[in-house]
Short mmCIF file of C-alpha atoms in Angstrom, two decimals:
data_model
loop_
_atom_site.label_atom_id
_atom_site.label_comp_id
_atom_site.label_asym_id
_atom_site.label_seq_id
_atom_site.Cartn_x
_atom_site.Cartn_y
_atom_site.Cartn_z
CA UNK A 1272 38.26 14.30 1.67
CA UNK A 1273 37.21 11.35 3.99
CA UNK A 1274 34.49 13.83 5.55
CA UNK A 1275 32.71 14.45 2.04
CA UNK A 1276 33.12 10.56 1.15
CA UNK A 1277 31.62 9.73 4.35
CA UNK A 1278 28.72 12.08 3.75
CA UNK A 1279 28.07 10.50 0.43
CA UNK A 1280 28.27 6.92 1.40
CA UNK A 1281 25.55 7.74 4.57
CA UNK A 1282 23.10 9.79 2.25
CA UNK A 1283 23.33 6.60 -0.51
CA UNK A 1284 22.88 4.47 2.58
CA UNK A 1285 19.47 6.77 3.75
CA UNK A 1286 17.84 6.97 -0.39
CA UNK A 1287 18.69 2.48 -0.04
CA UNK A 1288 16.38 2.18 2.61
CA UNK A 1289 13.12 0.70 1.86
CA UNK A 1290 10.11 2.90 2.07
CA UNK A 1291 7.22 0.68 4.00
CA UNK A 1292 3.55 1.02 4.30
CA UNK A 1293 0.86 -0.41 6.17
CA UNK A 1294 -2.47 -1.85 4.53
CA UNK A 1295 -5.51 -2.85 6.29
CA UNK A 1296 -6.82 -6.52 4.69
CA UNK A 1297 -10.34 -7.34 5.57
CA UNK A 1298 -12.21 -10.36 4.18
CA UNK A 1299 -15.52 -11.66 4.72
CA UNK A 1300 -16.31 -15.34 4.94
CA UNK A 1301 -18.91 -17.53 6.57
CA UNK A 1302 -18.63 -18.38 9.98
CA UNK A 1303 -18.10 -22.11 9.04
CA UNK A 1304 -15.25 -21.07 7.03
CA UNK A 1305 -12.89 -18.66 8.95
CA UNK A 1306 -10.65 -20.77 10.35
CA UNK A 1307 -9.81 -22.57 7.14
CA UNK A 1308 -9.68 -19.14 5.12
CA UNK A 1309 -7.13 -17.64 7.93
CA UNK A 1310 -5.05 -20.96 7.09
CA UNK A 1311 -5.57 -19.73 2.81
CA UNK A 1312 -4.68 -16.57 3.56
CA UNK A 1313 -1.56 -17.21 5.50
CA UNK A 1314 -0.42 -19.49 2.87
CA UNK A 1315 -1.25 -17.05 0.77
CA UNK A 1316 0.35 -14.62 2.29
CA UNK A 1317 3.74 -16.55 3.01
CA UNK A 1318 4.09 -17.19 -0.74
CA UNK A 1319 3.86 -13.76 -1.51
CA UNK A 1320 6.84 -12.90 0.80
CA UNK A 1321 4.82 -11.46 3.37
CA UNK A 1322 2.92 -11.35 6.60
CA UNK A 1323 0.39 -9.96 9.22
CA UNK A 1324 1.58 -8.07 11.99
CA UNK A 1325 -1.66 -9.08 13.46
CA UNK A 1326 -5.00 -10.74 12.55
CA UNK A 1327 -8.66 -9.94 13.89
CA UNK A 1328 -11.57 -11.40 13.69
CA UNK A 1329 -14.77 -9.47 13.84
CA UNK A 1330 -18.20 -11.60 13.80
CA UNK A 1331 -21.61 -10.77 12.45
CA UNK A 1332 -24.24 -13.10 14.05
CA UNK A 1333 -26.76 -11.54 12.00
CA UNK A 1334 -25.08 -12.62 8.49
CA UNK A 1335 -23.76 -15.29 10.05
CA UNK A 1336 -20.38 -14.07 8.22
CA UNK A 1337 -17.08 -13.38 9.99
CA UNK A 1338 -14.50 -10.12 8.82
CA UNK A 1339 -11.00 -11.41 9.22
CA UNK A 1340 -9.06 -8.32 9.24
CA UNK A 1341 -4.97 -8.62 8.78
CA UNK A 1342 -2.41 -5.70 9.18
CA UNK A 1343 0.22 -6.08 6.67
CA UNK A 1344 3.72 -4.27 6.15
CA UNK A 1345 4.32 -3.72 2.50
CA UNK A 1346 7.53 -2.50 0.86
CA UNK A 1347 6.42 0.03 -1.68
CA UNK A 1348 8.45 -2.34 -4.25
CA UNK A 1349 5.94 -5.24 -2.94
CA UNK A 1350 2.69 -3.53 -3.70
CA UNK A 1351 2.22 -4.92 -6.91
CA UNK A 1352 2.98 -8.92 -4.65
CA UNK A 1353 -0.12 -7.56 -2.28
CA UNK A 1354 -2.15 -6.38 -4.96
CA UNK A 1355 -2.00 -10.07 -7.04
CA UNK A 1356 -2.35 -11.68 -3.30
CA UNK A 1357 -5.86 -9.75 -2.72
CA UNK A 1358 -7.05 -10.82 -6.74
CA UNK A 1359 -6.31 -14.68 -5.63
CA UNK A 1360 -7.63 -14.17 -2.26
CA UNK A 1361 -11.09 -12.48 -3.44
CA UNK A 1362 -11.28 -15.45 -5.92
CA UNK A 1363 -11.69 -18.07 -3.35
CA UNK A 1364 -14.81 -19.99 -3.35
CA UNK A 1365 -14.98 -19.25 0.58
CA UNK A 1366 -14.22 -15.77 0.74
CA UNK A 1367 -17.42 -13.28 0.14
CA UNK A 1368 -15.65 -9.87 0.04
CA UNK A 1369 -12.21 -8.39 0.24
CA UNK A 1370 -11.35 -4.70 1.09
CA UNK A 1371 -7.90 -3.49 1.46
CA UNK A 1372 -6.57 0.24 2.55
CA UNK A 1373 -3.72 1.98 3.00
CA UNK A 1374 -3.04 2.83 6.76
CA UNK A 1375 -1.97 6.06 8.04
CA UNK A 1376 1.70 6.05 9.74
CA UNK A 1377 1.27 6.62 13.28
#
């Protein structure tokens, strides 16, 4: 009797466990503006209940624009919290162009 109790607690204990994913965040800004849209964004971000694993930047001297691109670890019962983040964040007077994916597990 302990043995199938046991079982049944552990497999309610494996279905409890958070599924997670990984999106890719890229937005554009001008140059002159990155650092003060990777402070938005982290505020942003924070209020949301989340955060980067890592942020990137990626310049375009040409356009003069900077990609700042930010890994983020998502519960699956968060996604709708990243999805309203990436609305306010793409309505920013500073930010030109945000672009989110999913990420493949490794």
């Amino acid at each position: 009797m302990m043995k199938f109790l046991k079982s049944i607690f552990q497999a309610s204990a494996v279905r409890k466990t958070p599924a997670v994913a990984t999106y890719r965040l890229t937005v554009t800004c001008p140059a002159t503006q990155a650092d003060r849209v990777v402070c938005l964004l982290l505020a942003e971000l924070k209020s949301a209940g989340l955060a980067p694993s890592q942020i990137l930047r990626s310049w375009d001297e040409d356009k003069n624009v900077v990609q700042l691109i930010a890994m983020v670890l998502c519960q699956l019962v968060q996604r709708a919290v990243l999805v309203r983040f990436i609305n306010r964040a793409g309505a920013l007077p500073q930010v030109r162009q945000v672009r989110w994916e999913g990420v493949a597990p490794a």
